[in-house]
XYZ file of C-alpha atoms in Angstrom:
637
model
C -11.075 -30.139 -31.520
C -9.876 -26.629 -31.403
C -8.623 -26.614 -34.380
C -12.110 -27.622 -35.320
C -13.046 -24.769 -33.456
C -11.126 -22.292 -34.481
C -11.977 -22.642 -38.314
C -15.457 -22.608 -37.103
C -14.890 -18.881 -35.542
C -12.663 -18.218 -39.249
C -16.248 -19.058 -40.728
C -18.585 -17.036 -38.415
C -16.141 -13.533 -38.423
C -16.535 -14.009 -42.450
C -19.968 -14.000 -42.485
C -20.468 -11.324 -39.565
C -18.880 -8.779 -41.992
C -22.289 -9.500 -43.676
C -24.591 -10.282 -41.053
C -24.374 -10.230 -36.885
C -24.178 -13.815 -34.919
C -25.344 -14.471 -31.977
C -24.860 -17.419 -29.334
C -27.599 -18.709 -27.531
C -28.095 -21.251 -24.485
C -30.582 -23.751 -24.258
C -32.183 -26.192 -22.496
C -33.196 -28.935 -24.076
C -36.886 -29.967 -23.503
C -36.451 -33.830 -22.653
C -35.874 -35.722 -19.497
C -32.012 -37.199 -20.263
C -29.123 -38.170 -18.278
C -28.274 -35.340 -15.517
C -25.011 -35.300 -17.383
C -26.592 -34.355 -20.907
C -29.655 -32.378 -19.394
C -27.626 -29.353 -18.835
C -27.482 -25.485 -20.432
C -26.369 -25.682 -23.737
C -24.555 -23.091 -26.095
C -25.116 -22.797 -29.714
C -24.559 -20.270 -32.265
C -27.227 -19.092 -34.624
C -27.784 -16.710 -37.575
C -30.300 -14.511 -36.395
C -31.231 -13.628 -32.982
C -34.176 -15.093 -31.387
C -36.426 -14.034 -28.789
C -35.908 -15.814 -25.562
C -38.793 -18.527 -25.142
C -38.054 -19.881 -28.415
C -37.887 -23.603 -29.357
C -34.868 -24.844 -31.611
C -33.992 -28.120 -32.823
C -31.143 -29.480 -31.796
C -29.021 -32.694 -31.954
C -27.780 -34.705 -28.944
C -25.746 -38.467 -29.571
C -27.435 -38.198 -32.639
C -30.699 -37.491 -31.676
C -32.782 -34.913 -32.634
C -34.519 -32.337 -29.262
C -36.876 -29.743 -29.232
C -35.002 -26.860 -26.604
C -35.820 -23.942 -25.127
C -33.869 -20.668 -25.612
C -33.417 -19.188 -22.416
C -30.191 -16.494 -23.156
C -29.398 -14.739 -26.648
C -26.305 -12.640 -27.034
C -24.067 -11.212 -29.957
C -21.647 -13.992 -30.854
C -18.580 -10.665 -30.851
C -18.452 -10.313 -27.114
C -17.706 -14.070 -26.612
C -15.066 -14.513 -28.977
C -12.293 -14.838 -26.826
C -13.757 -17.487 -24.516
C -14.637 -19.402 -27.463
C -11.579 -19.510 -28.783
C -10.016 -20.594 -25.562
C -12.894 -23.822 -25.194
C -11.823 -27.129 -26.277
C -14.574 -28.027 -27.890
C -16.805 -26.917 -30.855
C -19.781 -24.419 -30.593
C -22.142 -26.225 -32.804
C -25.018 -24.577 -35.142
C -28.713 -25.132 -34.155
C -30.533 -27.493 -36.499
C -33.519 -25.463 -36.872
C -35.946 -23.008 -35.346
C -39.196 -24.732 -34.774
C -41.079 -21.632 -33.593
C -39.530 -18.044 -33.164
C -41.125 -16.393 -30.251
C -42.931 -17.208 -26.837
C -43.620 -20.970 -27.073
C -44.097 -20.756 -23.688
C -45.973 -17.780 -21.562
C -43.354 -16.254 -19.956
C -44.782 -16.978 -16.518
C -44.273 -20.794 -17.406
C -40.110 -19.939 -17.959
C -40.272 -18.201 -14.432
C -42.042 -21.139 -12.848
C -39.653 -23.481 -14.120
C -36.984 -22.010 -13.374
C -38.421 -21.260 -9.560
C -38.445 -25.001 -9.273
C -35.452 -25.917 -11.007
C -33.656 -23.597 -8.356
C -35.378 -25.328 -5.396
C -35.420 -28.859 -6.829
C -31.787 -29.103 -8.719
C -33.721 -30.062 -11.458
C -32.863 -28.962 -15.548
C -35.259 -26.252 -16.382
C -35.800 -28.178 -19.912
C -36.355 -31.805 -17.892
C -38.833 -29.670 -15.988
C -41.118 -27.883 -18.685
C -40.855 -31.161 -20.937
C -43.708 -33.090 -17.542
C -46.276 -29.797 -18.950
C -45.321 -30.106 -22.081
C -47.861 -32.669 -24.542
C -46.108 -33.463 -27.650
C -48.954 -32.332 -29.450
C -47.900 -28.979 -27.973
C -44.777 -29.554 -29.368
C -45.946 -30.271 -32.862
C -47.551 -26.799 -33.424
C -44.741 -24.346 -34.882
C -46.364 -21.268 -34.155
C -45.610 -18.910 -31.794
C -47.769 -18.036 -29.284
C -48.954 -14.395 -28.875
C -47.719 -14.316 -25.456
C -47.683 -10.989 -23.509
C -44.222 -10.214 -22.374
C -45.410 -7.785 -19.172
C -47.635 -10.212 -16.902
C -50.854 -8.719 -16.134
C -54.133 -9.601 -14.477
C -56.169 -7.237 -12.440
C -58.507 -9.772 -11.687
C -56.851 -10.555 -8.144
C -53.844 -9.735 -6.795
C -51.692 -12.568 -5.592
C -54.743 -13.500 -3.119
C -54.399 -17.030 -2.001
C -57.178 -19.249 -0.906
C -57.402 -22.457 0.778
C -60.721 -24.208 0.765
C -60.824 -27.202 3.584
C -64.257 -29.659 3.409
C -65.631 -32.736 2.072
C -65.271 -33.320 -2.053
C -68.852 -32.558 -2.110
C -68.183 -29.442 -0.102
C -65.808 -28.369 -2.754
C -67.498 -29.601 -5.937
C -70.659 -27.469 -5.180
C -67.942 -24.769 -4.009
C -66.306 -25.033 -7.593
C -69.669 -24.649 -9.229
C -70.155 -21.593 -7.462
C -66.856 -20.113 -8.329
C -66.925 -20.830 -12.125
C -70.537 -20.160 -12.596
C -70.156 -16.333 -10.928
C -66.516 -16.418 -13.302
C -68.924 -16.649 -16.393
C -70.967 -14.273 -15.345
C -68.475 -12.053 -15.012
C -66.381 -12.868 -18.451
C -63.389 -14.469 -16.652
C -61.518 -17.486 -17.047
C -61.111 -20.122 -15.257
C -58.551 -23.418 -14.876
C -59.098 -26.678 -12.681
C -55.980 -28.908 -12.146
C -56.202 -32.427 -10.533
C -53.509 -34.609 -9.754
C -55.227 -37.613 -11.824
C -57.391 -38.231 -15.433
C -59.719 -40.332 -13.180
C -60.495 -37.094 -10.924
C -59.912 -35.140 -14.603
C -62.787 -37.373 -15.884
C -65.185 -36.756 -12.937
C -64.930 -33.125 -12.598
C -65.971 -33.368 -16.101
C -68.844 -35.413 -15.898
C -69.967 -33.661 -12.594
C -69.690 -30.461 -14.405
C -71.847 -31.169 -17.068
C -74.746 -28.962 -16.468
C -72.794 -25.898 -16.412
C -74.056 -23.224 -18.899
C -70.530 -23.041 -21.252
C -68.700 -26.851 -21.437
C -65.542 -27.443 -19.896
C -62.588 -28.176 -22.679
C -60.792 -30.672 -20.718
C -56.849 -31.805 -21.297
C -55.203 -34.732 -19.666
C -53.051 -37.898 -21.084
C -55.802 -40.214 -21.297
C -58.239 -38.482 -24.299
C -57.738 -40.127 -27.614
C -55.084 -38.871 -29.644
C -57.635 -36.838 -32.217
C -59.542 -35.646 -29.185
C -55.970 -34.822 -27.341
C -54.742 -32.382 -30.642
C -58.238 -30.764 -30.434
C -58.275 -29.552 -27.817
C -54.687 -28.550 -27.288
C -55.380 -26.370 -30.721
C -58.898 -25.138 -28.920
C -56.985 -24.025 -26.144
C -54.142 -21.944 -28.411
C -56.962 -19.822 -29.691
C -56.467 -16.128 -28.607
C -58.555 -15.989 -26.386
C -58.371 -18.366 -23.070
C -61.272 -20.812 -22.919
C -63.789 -19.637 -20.322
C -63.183 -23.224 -18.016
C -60.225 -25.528 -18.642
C -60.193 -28.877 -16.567
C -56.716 -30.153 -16.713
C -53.982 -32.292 -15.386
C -50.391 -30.644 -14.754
C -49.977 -30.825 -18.411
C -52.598 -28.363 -19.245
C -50.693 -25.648 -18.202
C -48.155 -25.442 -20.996
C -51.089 -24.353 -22.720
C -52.140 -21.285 -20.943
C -52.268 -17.931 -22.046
C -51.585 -16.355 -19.172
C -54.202 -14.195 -18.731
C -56.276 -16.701 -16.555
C -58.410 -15.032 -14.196
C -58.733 -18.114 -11.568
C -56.624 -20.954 -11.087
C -58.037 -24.475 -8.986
C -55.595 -26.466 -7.666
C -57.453 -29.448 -6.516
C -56.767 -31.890 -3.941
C -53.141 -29.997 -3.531
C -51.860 -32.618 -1.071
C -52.191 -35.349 -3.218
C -49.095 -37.934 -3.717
C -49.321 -37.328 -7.598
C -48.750 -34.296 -8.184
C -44.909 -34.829 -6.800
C -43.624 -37.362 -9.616
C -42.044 -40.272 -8.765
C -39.361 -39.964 -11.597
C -36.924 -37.590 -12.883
C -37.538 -34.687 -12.758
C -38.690 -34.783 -8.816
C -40.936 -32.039 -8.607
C -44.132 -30.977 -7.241
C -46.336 -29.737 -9.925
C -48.948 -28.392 -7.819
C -46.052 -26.276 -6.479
C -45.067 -25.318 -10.082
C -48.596 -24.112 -10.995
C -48.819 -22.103 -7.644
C -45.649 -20.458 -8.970
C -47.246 -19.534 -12.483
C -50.374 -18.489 -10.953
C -48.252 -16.071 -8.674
C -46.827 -15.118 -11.427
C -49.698 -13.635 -13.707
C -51.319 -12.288 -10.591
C -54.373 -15.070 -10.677
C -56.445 -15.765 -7.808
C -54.862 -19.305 -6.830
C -57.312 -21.725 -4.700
C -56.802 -24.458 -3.555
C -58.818 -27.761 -2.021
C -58.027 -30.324 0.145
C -59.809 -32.201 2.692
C -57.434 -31.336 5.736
C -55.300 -28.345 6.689
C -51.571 -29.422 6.250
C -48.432 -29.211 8.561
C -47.486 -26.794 6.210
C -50.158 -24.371 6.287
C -50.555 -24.526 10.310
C -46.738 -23.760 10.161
C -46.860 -20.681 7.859
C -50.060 -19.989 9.984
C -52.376 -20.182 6.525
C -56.260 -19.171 7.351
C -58.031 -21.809 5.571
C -61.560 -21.058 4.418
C -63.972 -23.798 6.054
C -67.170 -25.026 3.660
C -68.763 -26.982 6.451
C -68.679 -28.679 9.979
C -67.473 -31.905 8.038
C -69.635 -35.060 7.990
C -72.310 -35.765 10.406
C -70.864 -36.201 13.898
C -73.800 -39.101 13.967
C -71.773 -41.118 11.381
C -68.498 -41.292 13.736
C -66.232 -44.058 12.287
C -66.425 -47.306 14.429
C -63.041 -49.066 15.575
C -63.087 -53.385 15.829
C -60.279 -54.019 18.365
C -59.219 -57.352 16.953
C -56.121 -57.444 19.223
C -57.746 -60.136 21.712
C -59.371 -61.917 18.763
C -57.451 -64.932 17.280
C -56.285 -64.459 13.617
C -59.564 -63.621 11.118
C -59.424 -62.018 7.999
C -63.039 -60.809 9.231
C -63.612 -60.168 12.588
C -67.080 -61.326 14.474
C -68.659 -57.467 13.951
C -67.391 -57.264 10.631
C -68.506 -60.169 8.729
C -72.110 -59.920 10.910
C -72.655 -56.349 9.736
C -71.924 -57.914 6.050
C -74.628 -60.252 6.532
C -77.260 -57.398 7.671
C -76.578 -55.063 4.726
C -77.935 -56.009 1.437
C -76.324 -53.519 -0.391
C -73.279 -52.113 -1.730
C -70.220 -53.073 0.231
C -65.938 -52.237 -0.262
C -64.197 -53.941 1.603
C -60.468 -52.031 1.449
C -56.775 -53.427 1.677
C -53.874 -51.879 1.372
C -52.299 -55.202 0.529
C -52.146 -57.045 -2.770
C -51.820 -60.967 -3.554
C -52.917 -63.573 -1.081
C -49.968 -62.727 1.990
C -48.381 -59.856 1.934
C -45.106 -61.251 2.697
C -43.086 -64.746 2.172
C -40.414 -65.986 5.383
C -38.178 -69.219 5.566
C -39.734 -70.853 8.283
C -35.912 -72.674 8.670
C -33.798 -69.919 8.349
C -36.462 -66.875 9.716
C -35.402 -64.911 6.311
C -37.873 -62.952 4.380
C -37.803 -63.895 1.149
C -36.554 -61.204 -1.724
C -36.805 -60.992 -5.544
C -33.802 -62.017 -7.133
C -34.192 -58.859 -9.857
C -34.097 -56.224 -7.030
C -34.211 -57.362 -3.986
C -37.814 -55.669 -3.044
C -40.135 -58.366 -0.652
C -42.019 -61.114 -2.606
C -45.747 -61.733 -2.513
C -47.460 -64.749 -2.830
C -50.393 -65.058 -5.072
C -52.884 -67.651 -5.920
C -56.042 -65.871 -7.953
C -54.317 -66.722 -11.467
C -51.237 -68.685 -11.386
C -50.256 -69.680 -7.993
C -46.567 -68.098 -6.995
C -44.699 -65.337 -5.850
C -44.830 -61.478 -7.581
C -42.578 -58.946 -6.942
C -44.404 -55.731 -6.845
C -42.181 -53.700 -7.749
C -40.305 -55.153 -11.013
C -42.995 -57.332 -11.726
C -40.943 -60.293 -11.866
C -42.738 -63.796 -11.017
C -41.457 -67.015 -9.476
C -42.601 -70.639 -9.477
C -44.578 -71.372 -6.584
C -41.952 -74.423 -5.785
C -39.126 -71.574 -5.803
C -36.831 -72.096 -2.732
C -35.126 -69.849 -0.382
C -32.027 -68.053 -1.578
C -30.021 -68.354 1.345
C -30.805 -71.870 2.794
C -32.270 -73.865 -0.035
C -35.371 -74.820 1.915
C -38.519 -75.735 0.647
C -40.585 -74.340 3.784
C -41.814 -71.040 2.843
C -44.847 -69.871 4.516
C -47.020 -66.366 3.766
C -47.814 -64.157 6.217
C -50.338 -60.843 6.553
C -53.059 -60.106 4.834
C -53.903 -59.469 0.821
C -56.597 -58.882 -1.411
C -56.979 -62.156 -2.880
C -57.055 -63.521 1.287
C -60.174 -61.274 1.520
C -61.835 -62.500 -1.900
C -61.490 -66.551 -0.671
C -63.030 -65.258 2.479
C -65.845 -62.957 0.672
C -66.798 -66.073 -1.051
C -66.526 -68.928 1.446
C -68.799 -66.923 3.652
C -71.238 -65.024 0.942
C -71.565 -67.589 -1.787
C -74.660 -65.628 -3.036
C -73.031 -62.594 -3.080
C -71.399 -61.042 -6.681
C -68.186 -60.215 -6.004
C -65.643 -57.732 -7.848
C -61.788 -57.357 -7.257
C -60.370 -54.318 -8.372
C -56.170 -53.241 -8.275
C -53.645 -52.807 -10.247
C -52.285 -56.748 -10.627
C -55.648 -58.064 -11.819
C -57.090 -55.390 -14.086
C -53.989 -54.094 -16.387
C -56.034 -51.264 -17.900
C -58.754 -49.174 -17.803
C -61.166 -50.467 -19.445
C -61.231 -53.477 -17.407
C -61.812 -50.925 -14.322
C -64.436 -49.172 -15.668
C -66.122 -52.425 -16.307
C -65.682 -53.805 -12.804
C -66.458 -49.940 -11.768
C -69.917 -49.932 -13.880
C -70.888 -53.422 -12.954
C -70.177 -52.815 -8.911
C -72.275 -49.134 -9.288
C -74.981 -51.417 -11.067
C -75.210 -53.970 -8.185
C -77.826 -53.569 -5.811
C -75.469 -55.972 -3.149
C -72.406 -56.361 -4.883
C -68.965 -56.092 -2.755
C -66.064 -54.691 -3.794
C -62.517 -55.553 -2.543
C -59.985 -53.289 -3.844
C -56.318 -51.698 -3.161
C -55.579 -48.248 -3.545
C -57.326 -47.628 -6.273
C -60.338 -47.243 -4.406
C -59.358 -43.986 -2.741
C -58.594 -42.935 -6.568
C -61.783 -43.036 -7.640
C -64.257 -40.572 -6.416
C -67.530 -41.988 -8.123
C -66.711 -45.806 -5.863
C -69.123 -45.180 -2.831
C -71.067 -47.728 -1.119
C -73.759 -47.779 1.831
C -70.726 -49.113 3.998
C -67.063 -49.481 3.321
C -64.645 -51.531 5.876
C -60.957 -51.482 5.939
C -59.843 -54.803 6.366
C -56.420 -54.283 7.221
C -54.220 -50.901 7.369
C -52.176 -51.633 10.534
C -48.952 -52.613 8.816
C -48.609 -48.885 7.733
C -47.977 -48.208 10.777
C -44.228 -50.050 10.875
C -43.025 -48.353 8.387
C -40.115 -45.517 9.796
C -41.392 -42.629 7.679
C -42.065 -38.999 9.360
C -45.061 -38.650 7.685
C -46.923 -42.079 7.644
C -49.428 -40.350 10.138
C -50.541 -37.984 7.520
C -50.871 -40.141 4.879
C -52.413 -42.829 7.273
C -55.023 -40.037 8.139
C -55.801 -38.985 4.205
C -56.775 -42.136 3.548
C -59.094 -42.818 6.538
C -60.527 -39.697 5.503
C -61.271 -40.365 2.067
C -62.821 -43.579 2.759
C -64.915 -41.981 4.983
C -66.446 -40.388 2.631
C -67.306 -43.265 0.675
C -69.386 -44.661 3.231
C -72.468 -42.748 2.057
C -75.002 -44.567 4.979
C -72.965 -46.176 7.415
C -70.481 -45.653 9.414
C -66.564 -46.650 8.242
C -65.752 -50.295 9.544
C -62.194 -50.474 10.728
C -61.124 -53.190 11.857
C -57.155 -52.485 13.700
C -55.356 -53.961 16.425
C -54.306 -50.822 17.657
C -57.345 -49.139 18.532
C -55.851 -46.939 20.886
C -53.384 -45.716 18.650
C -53.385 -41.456 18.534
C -54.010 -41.397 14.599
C -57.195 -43.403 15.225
C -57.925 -41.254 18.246
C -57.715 -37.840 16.380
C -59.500 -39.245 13.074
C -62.798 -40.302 15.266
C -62.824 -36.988 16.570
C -62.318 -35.218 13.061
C -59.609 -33.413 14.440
C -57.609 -32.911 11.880
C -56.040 -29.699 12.850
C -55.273 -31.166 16.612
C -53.100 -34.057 14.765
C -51.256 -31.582 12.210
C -50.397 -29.694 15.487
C -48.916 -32.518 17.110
C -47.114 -33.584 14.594
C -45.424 -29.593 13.871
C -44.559 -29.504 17.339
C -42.772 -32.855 17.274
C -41.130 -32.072 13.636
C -39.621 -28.724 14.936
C -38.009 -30.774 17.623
C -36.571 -33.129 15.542
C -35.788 -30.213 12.866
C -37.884 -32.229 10.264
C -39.713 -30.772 7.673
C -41.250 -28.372 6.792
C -38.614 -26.455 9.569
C -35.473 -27.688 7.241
C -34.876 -29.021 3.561
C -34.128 -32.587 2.799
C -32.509 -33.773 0.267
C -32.603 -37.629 -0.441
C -29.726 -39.156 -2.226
C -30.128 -42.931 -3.236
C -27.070 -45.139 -4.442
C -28.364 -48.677 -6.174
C -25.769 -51.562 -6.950
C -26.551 -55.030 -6.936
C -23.192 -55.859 -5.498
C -22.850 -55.176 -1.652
C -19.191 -54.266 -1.955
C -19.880 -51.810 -4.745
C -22.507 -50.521 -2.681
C -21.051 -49.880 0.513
C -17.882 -48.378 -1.147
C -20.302 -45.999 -2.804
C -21.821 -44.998 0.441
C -18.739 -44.354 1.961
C -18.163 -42.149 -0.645
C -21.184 -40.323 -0.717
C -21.129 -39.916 3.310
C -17.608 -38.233 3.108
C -18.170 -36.210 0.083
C -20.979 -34.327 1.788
C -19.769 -34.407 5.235
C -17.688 -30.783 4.783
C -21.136 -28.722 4.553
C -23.038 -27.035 7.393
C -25.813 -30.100 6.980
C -26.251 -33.230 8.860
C -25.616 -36.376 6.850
C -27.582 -39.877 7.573
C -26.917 -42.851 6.019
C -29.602 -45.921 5.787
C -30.475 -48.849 4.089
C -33.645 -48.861 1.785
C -36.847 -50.531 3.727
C -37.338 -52.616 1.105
C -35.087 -53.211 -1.389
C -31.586 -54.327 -0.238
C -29.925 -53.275 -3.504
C -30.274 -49.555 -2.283
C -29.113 -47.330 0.073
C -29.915 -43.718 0.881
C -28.030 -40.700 2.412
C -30.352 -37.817 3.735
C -29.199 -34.454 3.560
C -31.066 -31.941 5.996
C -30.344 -28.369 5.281
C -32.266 -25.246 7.060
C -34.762 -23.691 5.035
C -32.828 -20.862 4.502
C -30.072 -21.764 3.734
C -30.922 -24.199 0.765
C -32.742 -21.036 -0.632
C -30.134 -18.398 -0.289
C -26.673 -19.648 1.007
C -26.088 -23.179 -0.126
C -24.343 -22.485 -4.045
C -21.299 -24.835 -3.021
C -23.633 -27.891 -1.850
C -25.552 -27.530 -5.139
C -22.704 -27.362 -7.099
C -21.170 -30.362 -5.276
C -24.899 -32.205 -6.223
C -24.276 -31.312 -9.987
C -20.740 -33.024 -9.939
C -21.608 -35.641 -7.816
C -20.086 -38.584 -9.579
C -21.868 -41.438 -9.778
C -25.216 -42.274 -10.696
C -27.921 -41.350 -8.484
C -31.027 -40.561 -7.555
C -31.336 -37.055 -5.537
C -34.504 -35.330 -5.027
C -34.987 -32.383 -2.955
C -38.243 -32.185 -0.344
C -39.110 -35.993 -1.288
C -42.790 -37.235 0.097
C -41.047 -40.098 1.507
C -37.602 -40.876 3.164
C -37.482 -44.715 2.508
């Protein structure tokens, strides 16, 4: 190999007498291995600007990759020459110039910093392959300017109505005055409903997110390339790849939401990235939610309010079902069914017909065989057990793993529990079930979504994706069941128990929310019927500062997955020593679901991570085996 190498620099100092080389590093614009998905060097003929996109090969396979460094190939000789291994030649330049706004570089690399995430792995989540596929350059302005706004942050807290009519106002005075505008969401379902919803706006929104047909997709991407920026862009996170960076306002809407922080590699917050860019170019950056955060109250943010909330009339009502024997509808829930003909959801944040299977002779909850996650029993279709989480399906005359017994018995409450209710008690009654099990794709829940709408006394039972879907409202909406959230060990189950209370709320357009709990008295339910958010945030920062949880220190999550036990354990061992010599604390649990895993959690101060902790991230880059470790994760389990 350095032979190899050295007839390679032979080669390069004969042509230099001709013409200058340079070497350039790269990142390559993919999501691989963390071992692959570092910088790269190559050498080239002619320099390139930084922002550039090469082609380049890796196990044989050819990448698109950013340039991020170019310098003269004559004041490196000497540590090439000493590398054992070849510098290799680009395969081609696919578009010489600033792919990329330069604020979009900076952004990434802001996060990779904070996240320990590749730059490349990083730009590749905003980056549509019909990007990709254009070759030109993009007339990108290498001194960021925009005297629009400077750096002038706004948080805007109130109902989606609030903000919808709040947006209107804002874009509608933006094109008046000749300036552009972006929305992001965190979804295509909220993509597609800020674009129907904005449809009587005097100039049409050109919208960008995953789900547009492939012709419509390339369209638009080439629409928004023109020169100038497109007065109102609707977008998800991959819309901003495609910015010119002379945006006037940027929208971040519902900031808080759970996805816009992806749930693979790379682990970042893209709501957090688009902040960055927006810094970046100087835009006015707003952002909705429905509640002030832990986060703002601890950086002591001034949120802008839009309105008192809902109508204090319209309090949520609690059913105490704790002295009630087991129903899946309570006594007030199932009469106030029978006195409303008219649109009903009934929510549950629980799929198949029990939530979860135990051994009634050996007390053991029974586990999927594949990955160890919980099984679920279901009877709608095929009568057996799902895993939710690999998708793998067992017989229902399956028996336990551990004792070989037949006598396995469901427990809790599911969707498909509710629907044999629904039906046993309102025959008459159409009935729609909507999650993720029984309708695979979208047009099957736009179908159920359109017929439900249609209904003058439909019900709807559905999972999560109810609280997805903006345009699902109903005269009154009950949640059947949302008490088992509250056993799960996670810091921050209160706010995400709250966010959805409050976004059902809102779908309960003439009644007030149904909740049926056996733990009435419990101090999330206490603060929601008061609507006081901000009191709950407060009690939580006050109790996270205690503990030093977030957002007063950094954690970093680090999860090991074997299927043997031995493996596992050695690996944890490992893992627990290897870290133990920096200034952090080190914790070491078992997944809550999924025996196969086990996590370490990291907790650094704030500080430090950002300024003094080079030698932990270092050790994070080297650590040796495979893992999964993501930096400020939503959730510790």
């Amino acid at each position: 190999m350095i032979e190899t190498t050295w007839l390679i620099l032979q080669g390069i100092e004969c042509f230099s007498k001709n013409r200058k080389m340079y070497i350039i590093e790269v990142q390559p614009i993919a999501i691989l291995p963390k071992q692959l998905s570092s910088q790269l060097s190559y050498f080239i003929k002619d320099a390139v600007p930084i922002g550039s996109i090469v082609e380049i090969f890796i196990q044989k396979k050819k990448l698109p990759a950013v340039v991020i460094s170019v310098e003269l190939l004559s004041t490196h000789k000497l540590k090439i020459k000493s590398n054992s291994f070849a510098l290799k030649k680009i395969h081609r330049i696919i578009s010489s110039g600033y792919f990329y706004h330069p604020a979009i570089l900076l952004a990434a690399t802001h996060m990779s910093e904070h996240s320990q995430e590749p730059i490349g792995a990083i730009l590749k989540t905003f980056t549509p392959s019909a990007l990709l596929s254009t070759t030109q350059s993009q007339n990108h302005p290498t001194i960021l300017k925009n005297n629009f706004h400077n750096k002038q942050y706004e948080i805007l807290l109130g109902s989606l109505t609030d903000r919808v009519q709040y947006y209107k106002t804002i874009i509608r005075e933006a094109f008046a005055k000749n300036k552009s505008i972006v929305l992001f969401v965190p979804t295509t379902r909220l993509a597609e409903y800020f674009t129907r919803i904005f449809g009587d706006l005097p100039k049409k929104p050109l919208v960008i997110h995953g789900n547009l047909s492939k012709k419509l997709f390339s369209t638009n991407i080439k629409l928004a390339l023109q020169d100038s920026p497109p007065p109102l862009i609707i977008g998800t996170p991959i819309a901003l790849a495609c910015l010119h960076g002379n945006e006037n306002i940027i929208i971040i809407e519902d900031f808080d939401s759970p996805h816009y922080f992806r749930q693979e590699r790379p682990y970042v917050h893209a709501g957090k990235v688009i902040r960055f860019f927006a810094n970046e170019i100087n835009a006015k950056c707003i952002t909705g939610k429905s509640m002030i955060s832990i986060s703002d109250l601890k950086n002591d943010i001034k949120p802008h309010y839009l309105s008192s909330r809902l109508n204090t009339i319209q309090s949520p009502i609690l059913v105490d079902t704790s002295q009630e024997s087991f129903r899946v509808l309570s006594a007030i829930t199932r009469d106030s069914i029978l006195k409303i003909n008219k649109r009903i959801i009934l929510f549950i944040n629980r799929k198949g017909f029990y939530s979860y299977v135990l051994c009634i002779d050996c007390g053991r909850t029974i586990f999927c065989a594949n990955c160890n996650s919980p099984l679920t029993l279901h009877v709608s279709l095929k009568r057996g057990y799902v895993c939710h989480h690999c998708q793998h399906q067992y017989p229902a005359d399956m028996l336990c793993s551990h004792c070989q017994s037949w006598n396995l018995k469901g427990f809790g409450i599911g969707n498909e529990q509710v629907l044999e209710e629904i039906q046993k008690l309102f025959p008459y009654r159409p009935v729609w079930t909507l999650s993720d099990e029984k309708n695979k794709n979208t047009k099957q829940k736009d179908s159920i979504k359109k017929a439900f709408l249609e209904s003058t006394d439909g019900i709807l039972i559905g999972t999560e994706l109810i609280v997805e879907d903006p345009e699902l409202i109903a005269a009154l909406v009950v949640i059947v069941h949302i008490d088992n959230l509250f056993s799960i060990p996670d810091y921050s189950i209160g706010e995400r128990i709250l966010s959805t209370l409050q976004k059902l709320e809102e779908r309960s357009i003439e009644l007030p929310l149904l909740i049926q709990t056996r733990f009435p008295k419990h101090p999330v339910f206490q603060y929601f019927l008061r609507h006081d958010y901000k009191g709950f945030m407060a009690h939580e920062l006050a109790e996270r500062k205690e503990n030093s949880f977030p957002p007063f220190t950094t954690f970093i999550k680090i999860t090991l997955i074997h299927k043997n036990h031995a493996e596992l354990s050695k690996r944890v061992d490992f893992t627990v020593r290897y870290f133990k010599p920096f200034d952090t604390d080190v914790l070491s649990y078992p997944s809550f679901n999924q025996k196969i895993k086990h996590h370490i959690l990291i907790s650094i101060n704030n500080h430090e991570w950002q300024k003094n902790a080079e030698s932990l991230k270092d050790a994070l880059d080297r650590f040796p085996y495979p893992a999964d470790i993501v930096v400020d994760p939503p959730s510790i389990l």
